[in-house]
Short mmCIF file of C-alpha atoms in Angstrom, two decimals:
data_model
loop_
_atom_site.label_atom_id
_atom_site.label_comp_id
_atom_site.label_asym_id
_atom_site.label_seq_id
_atom_site.Cartn_x
_atom_site.Cartn_y
_atom_site.Cartn_z
CA MET A 1 -7.23 -20.96 5.77
CA GLY A 2 -6.20 -23.06 2.33
CA GLY A 3 -3.69 -20.33 1.38
CA THR A 4 -2.05 -17.24 1.31
CA GLN A 5 -1.44 -13.85 -0.81
CA VAL A 6 1.96 -12.63 -0.27
CA TYR A 7 3.29 -8.92 -1.16
CA GLU A 8 6.93 -8.24 -0.96
CA MET A 9 9.68 -5.33 -1.44
CA VAL A 10 12.59 -3.69 -0.18
CA ILE A 11 12.11 -0.46 1.13
CA ASP A 12 14.99 1.57 2.95
CA GLY A 13 17.15 -1.26 2.86
CA ARG A 14 14.63 -3.28 5.13
CA ARG A 15 12.52 -6.37 3.30
CA HIS A 16 9.19 -6.21 4.16
CA ARG A 17 6.38 -8.88 3.95
CA VAL A 18 2.77 -9.53 4.12
CA GLU A 19 0.68 -12.38 4.23
CA THR A 20 -2.87 -12.17 3.52
CA SER A 21 -5.91 -14.53 3.43
CA VAL A 22 -7.37 -15.27 0.12
CA GLY A 23 -10.85 -15.10 1.44
CA ASP A 24 -11.86 -18.91 1.40
CA GLY A 25 -12.34 -18.67 5.17
CA TRP A 26 -14.63 -16.96 7.98
CA SER A 27 -12.23 -13.90 8.69
CA ASN A 28 -9.48 -11.46 7.39
CA SER A 29 -6.42 -12.11 8.19
CA ALA A 30 -2.61 -10.23 7.58
CA THR A 31 0.92 -11.07 8.76
CA TRP A 32 3.44 -8.41 8.30
CA TRP A 33 7.21 -9.20 8.74
CA VAL A 34 10.34 -6.94 8.35
CA ASP A 35 13.58 -8.70 7.92
CA ASP A 36 12.51 -12.02 8.57
CA GLU A 37 10.92 -11.08 12.16
CA GLU A 38 6.78 -10.81 12.58
CA LEU A 39 6.00 -7.70 13.68
CA ALA A 40 2.13 -7.24 13.53
CA THR A 41 -0.95 -9.53 12.73
CA ALA A 42 -4.39 -8.65 12.35
CA LYS A 43 -7.66 -10.92 12.07
CA SER A 44 -11.43 -9.79 11.35
CA ALA A 45 -14.44 -11.10 10.39
CA ALA A 46 -16.14 -7.79 9.52
CA ALA A 47 -13.36 -5.08 8.41
CA ASP A 48 -12.36 -4.62 5.04
CA ASN A 49 -9.03 -2.96 6.23
CA LEU A 50 -6.52 -4.23 8.65
CA TYR A 51 -3.79 -2.47 10.27
CA LEU A 52 -0.74 -3.37 11.00
CA VAL A 53 1.78 -1.58 13.29
CA ALA A 54 4.23 -2.81 15.49
CA ASP A 55 4.31 -3.04 19.30
CA GLU A 56 5.17 0.58 21.24
CA GLU A 57 8.04 -1.32 23.20
CA HIS A 58 9.74 -2.63 20.10
CA GLU A 59 12.96 -1.41 18.93
CA LEU A 60 11.95 -0.56 14.89
CA ALA A 61 8.52 0.55 16.29
CA ASP A 62 9.50 4.46 14.99
CA GLU A 63 11.69 3.21 12.14
CA VAL A 64 9.60 0.76 9.96
CA GLY A 65 6.39 2.35 9.39
CA ALA A 66 3.03 0.79 9.48
CA VAL A 67 0.86 -1.42 6.89
CA ARG A 68 -2.71 -1.49 5.93
CA ALA A 69 -3.89 -4.75 3.93
CA ARG A 70 -7.15 -4.18 2.26
CA PHE A 71 -9.94 -6.80 1.03
CA THR A 72 -12.92 -7.02 -0.82
CA THR A 73 -16.25 -7.20 0.18
CA LEU A 74 -16.01 -10.81 -0.34
CA GLY A 75 -12.60 -10.95 1.48
CA LYS A 76 -10.28 -11.04 -2.02
CA PRO A 77 -7.24 -9.33 -0.86
CA VAL A 78 -6.74 -6.01 -3.27
CA ARG A 79 -3.63 -4.72 -1.82
CA ALA A 80 -1.03 -4.34 0.75
CA THR A 81 0.42 -0.51 1.41
CA TRP A 82 3.30 0.89 3.07
CA PHE A 83 3.11 3.84 4.92
CA ASP A 84 6.25 5.76 6.38
CA GLY A 85 7.15 7.65 9.71
CA ASP A 86 7.28 6.96 13.44
CA ARG A 87 4.72 4.78 14.97
CA SER A 88 2.23 7.03 15.78
CA THR A 89 2.58 8.98 12.57
CA ALA A 90 2.30 5.95 9.77
CA GLU A 91 -0.43 4.72 11.86
CA ALA A 92 -2.48 8.03 10.90
CA LYS A 93 -1.51 7.99 7.44
CA ALA A 94 -2.76 4.08 7.43
CA GLN A 95 -6.25 5.11 8.44
CA LEU A 96 -6.63 7.75 6.63
CA GLY A 97 -5.10 5.87 3.61
CA GLY A 98 -3.43 8.74 1.46
CA GLY A 99 -0.27 8.19 0.12
CA GLY A 100 1.54 5.22 0.53
CA LEU A 101 3.61 2.70 -1.49
CA ASP A 102 1.89 -0.42 -2.40
CA LEU A 103 4.00 -3.62 -1.94
CA VAL A 104 4.99 -5.98 -4.82
CA PRO A 105 2.34 -9.20 -4.94
CA GLU A 106 3.85 -12.21 -5.71
CA PRO A 107 4.43 -13.09 -9.60
CA GLY A 108 1.93 -15.49 -10.81
CA SER A 109 -0.49 -14.71 -7.71
CA PRO A 110 -4.40 -13.02 -8.72
CA ALA A 111 -3.23 -9.35 -7.26
CA ALA A 112 -0.20 -9.26 -9.56
CA LEU A 113 -2.67 -10.92 -12.31
CA ARG A 114 -5.52 -7.76 -11.74
CA GLU A 115 -2.49 -5.16 -11.42
CA ASP A 116 -1.53 -6.68 -15.00
CA ARG A 117 -4.46 -6.47 -16.69
CA MET A 118 -4.92 -2.91 -15.34
CA ARG A 119 -1.75 -1.73 -16.93
CA ALA A 120 -2.06 -3.68 -20.10
CA LYS A 121 -5.96 -3.07 -20.76
CA PRO A 122 -6.82 0.50 -18.78
CA ARG A 123 -9.96 1.01 -20.76
CA LEU A 124 -11.14 -2.36 -20.75
CA TYR A 125 -10.54 -2.05 -16.66
CA ALA A 126 -12.60 1.07 -16.46
CA ALA A 127 -15.25 -0.01 -18.95
CA ARG A 128 -16.02 -3.08 -16.66
CA HIS A 129 -16.64 -0.72 -13.30
CA VAL A 130 -18.73 0.97 -15.80
CA LEU A 131 -20.39 -2.04 -16.74
CA ALA A 132 -20.74 -2.79 -12.83
CA GLY A 133 -22.04 0.45 -11.97
CA VAL A 134 -24.96 -0.45 -14.59
CA GLY A 135 -25.67 -3.34 -13.50
CA LYS A 136 -26.60 -2.27 -9.92
CA VAL A 137 -29.06 0.02 -11.25
CA VAL A 138 -30.55 -2.58 -14.08
CA ILE A 139 -30.53 -5.81 -12.06
CA PRO A 140 -32.58 -4.27 -8.50
CA ILE A 141 -34.91 -3.09 -12.14
CA LEU A 142 -35.09 -6.77 -13.10
CA LEU A 143 -35.68 -8.08 -9.81
CA ALA A 144 -38.27 -5.38 -8.62
CA ALA A 145 -40.28 -6.04 -12.45
CA LEU A 146 -40.43 -10.05 -11.92
CA ALA A 147 -41.24 -9.87 -8.27
CA ALA A 148 -44.33 -8.01 -9.30
CA ARG A 149 -45.03 -10.18 -11.84
CA PHE A 150 -44.65 -12.90 -9.50
CA VAL A 151 -46.63 -11.43 -6.53
CA VAL A 152 -49.71 -10.69 -9.00
CA SER A 153 -49.56 -14.01 -10.87
CA ILE A 154 -50.19 -16.14 -7.42
CA PRO A 155 -54.15 -16.64 -6.86
CA TRP A 156 -54.36 -15.45 -3.69
CA PRO A 157 -57.24 -16.46 -1.76
CA ASP A 158 -60.24 -13.99 -0.80
CA TRP A 159 -60.62 -14.12 2.98
CA ASP A 160 -63.16 -12.62 4.28
CA LEU A 161 -61.45 -11.14 7.63
CA PRO A 162 -63.91 -9.81 10.57
CA SER A 163 -63.59 -6.10 10.71
CA ILE A 164 -62.20 -4.72 14.32
CA PRO A 165 -64.34 -2.38 16.11
CA TRP A 166 -61.61 0.35 16.82
CA PRO A 167 -62.77 2.82 19.36
CA ASP A 168 -64.13 6.34 18.63
CA TRP A 169 -62.06 8.97 19.97
CA ASP A 170 -62.77 12.02 20.37
CA LEU A 171 -59.82 14.12 21.09
CA PRO A 172 -59.35 17.80 21.64
CA SER A 173 -58.26 19.95 19.09
CA ILE A 174 -55.27 22.14 19.63
CA PRO A 175 -55.13 25.87 19.59
CA TRP A 176 -52.56 26.59 17.02
CA PRO A 177 -51.57 30.60 16.68
CA SER A 178 -52.06 31.98 13.63
CA LEU A 179 -48.76 33.21 12.62
CA ASP A 180 -49.16 35.52 9.92
CA LEU A 181 -45.72 35.61 7.91
CA PRO A 182 -44.19 37.97 5.35
CA ALA A 183 -44.29 36.31 1.54
CA ILE A 184 -40.45 35.60 0.17
CA PRO A 185 -40.67 37.48 -3.32
CA TRP A 186 -39.03 34.43 -4.76
CA PRO A 187 -38.05 34.70 -8.12
CA ASP A 188 -40.12 33.35 -10.72
CA TRP A 189 -37.51 30.71 -12.58
CA THR A 190 -38.31 27.85 -14.47
CA VAL A 191 -36.11 24.47 -14.18
CA PRO A 192 -34.38 23.29 -17.71
CA GLY A 193 -35.97 20.36 -18.66
CA TRP A 194 -32.61 18.25 -18.87
CA LEU A 195 -31.90 19.12 -15.50
CA VAL A 196 -35.21 18.02 -14.58
CA TRP A 197 -34.51 14.64 -16.54
CA ILE A 198 -30.90 14.26 -14.44
CA LEU A 199 -32.80 15.01 -11.21
CA ASP A 200 -35.16 12.39 -11.73
CA HIS A 201 -32.90 9.84 -13.60
CA LEU A 202 -30.31 10.78 -10.82
CA LYS A 203 -30.06 7.47 -8.76
CA TYR A 204 -29.93 5.52 -12.06
CA ILE A 205 -26.70 7.95 -13.07
CA LEU A 206 -24.75 8.09 -9.96
CA PRO A 207 -23.71 4.24 -9.66
CA ILE A 208 -22.94 4.06 -13.08
CA LEU A 209 -21.04 7.82 -12.54
CA ALA A 210 -19.16 6.15 -9.48
CA GLY A 211 -18.41 3.48 -11.47
CA LEU A 212 -16.21 5.28 -14.09
CA LEU A 213 -14.89 7.98 -11.08
CA PHE A 214 -13.27 5.41 -9.29
CA ALA A 215 -11.92 3.23 -12.73
CA ARG A 216 -10.17 6.40 -13.26
CA ALA A 217 -8.47 7.16 -10.06
CA GLU A 218 -7.49 3.15 -9.74
CA ILE A 219 -5.63 3.70 -12.73
CA SER A 220 -4.34 6.84 -12.22
CA ARG A 221 -3.23 5.50 -8.51
CA ARG A 222 -1.44 2.24 -10.18
CA GLN A 223 0.25 4.17 -13.17
CA HIS A 224 1.68 6.41 -9.66
CA GLN A 225 2.87 3.44 -7.80
CA ASP A 226 4.61 2.22 -10.51
CA ALA A 227 6.70 5.18 -10.66
CA GLU A 228 7.34 5.17 -7.31
CA ARG A 229 8.29 1.36 -7.37
CA ALA A 230 10.60 2.14 -10.45
CA ARG A 231 12.05 5.32 -8.74
CA ARG A 232 13.16 3.35 -5.29
CA GLY A 233 14.34 0.48 -7.74
CA ALA A 234 16.05 2.45 -10.04
CA GLY A 235 18.17 4.27 -6.83
CA GLY A 236 15.86 7.09 -5.57
CA THR A 237 15.61 9.39 -2.64
CA SER A 238 15.46 6.54 -0.14
CA ALA A 239 17.04 3.98 -1.76
CA GLN A 240 20.43 5.71 -3.07
CA GLY A 241 22.01 5.16 0.88
CA SER A 242 20.80 1.43 0.66
CA ARG A 243 22.44 1.13 -2.53
CA ARG A 244 25.34 3.00 -1.96
CA SER A 245 26.02 0.70 1.21
CA GLY A 246 25.74 -2.30 -0.53
CA GLU A 247 28.07 -1.41 -2.84
CA ASP A 248 30.70 -0.32 0.20
CA ARG A 249 30.14 -3.53 1.50
CA SER A 250 30.90 -5.59 -1.73
CA ALA A 251 33.94 -3.66 -2.53
CA VAL A 252 35.44 -5.24 0.65
CA ARG A 253 36.71 -8.94 0.12
CA ASP A 254 38.07 -11.50 2.59
CA VAL A 255 41.94 -11.62 2.27
CA PRO A 256 44.03 -14.80 3.18
CA ALA A 257 46.24 -14.48 5.84
CA ALA A 258 49.47 -15.18 3.97
CA GLU A 259 48.34 -12.30 1.92
CA ALA A 260 47.85 -9.94 5.28
CA ASP A 261 51.30 -10.81 7.07
CA ASP A 262 52.85 -10.16 3.75
CA ALA A 263 51.11 -6.79 3.46
CA GLU A 264 51.36 -5.83 7.15
CA HIS A 265 55.53 -6.65 6.91
CA SER A 266 55.72 -4.14 3.29
CA GLU A 267 54.09 -1.37 5.10
CA GLY A 268 56.23 1.40 5.17
CA GLN A 269 58.90 0.48 2.21
CA SER A 270 59.22 1.72 -0.79
CA ALA A 271 56.96 0.38 -3.64
CA ASP A 272 59.86 1.21 -6.07
CA PRO A 273 62.92 -0.44 -5.77
CA GLY A 274 64.37 2.95 -7.78
CA ASP A 275 63.95 4.68 -4.20
CA GLU A 276 67.45 2.88 -3.11
CA ARG A 277 70.61 5.20 -3.77
CA PRO A 278 73.76 3.22 -5.20
CA GLY A 279 75.62 4.68 -2.17
CA ASP A 280 73.46 3.21 0.20
CA VAL A 281 73.63 -0.17 -0.79
CA ASP A 282 77.52 -0.05 -0.78
CA ARG A 283 77.54 0.75 2.65
CA LEU A 284 74.90 -1.78 3.81
CA ARG A 285 77.86 -4.08 2.04
CA ARG A 286 80.78 -2.73 4.01
CA ASP A 287 79.13 -2.96 7.12
CA VAL A 288 78.54 -6.27 6.01
CA ALA A 289 81.85 -7.24 6.12
CA ASP A 290 82.70 -5.22 9.21
CA GLU A 291 80.61 -7.55 10.92
CA ALA A 292 82.40 -10.64 9.62
CA GLU A 293 85.80 -9.40 10.56
CA GLY A 294 85.12 -8.46 13.86
CA GLY A 295 84.92 -4.78 13.44
CA PRO A 296 82.40 -2.00 14.60
CA LEU A 297 79.75 -1.06 12.41
CA ASP A 298 79.18 2.26 13.83
CA GLN A 299 82.55 3.63 12.54
CA PRO A 300 82.10 5.28 9.52
CA ARG A 301 84.26 4.79 6.12
CA ARG A 302 85.67 7.05 4.12
#
């Protein structure tokens, strides 16, 4: 494989990374890492969707969700989508394809450029899919016309082939029963001309409508995914806990040993020197004088 498409995103405090093939080989492949630990890899020569889930025995199997990597028919990566839930629930969501959060493609990669074009010019993106639908209708017609013209223009030889003497079988007739079914009084209704025209040209209209609907759905999906990324990045429901824990960690600093000893020594002492009364200071001085003279320290002075 000559290159890879990388998708990354931090979700619920864990960094997810997916690397996929780019369509320059004979098969599609995808590998999923969580916090630099490889959890799953998948490879297929025919499937356009690869599903990545952690092993059942892994300690994070029910915490990290699942990932679906999607490819085009030609093997080009489209996106990598993360699904939440325990292992079985996330895998079911990935199989159904509903919801999920698209991981962010590596800046400057083909997948990132595709997302940028969709955001910048959604109408042009929709028009491209409509033109693709038109191409699915027009190109087969043109190819059929060219093939018919080519076949007619070929000077085929005039072969005089012998006739095959097929046997003359006299098969018995089957006596089918004669059923006299009642006539159904169908209503006398004439189909409108516009509906007849649509039904006659339905095979040409469907690809165009499908391209338009697909483009609109993809644009709407992209807008929803961008809003979800912004919500999580700004501290949404799932990001507040990780951001708060990060702030708590940033508030903790390394304290030098000398500063820690000083703090331990001053613990329990009054922070305000004014808390010591003058009488206490005089009593302390008299005790020191008594100790110097050899007298007892526990005799009170008046």
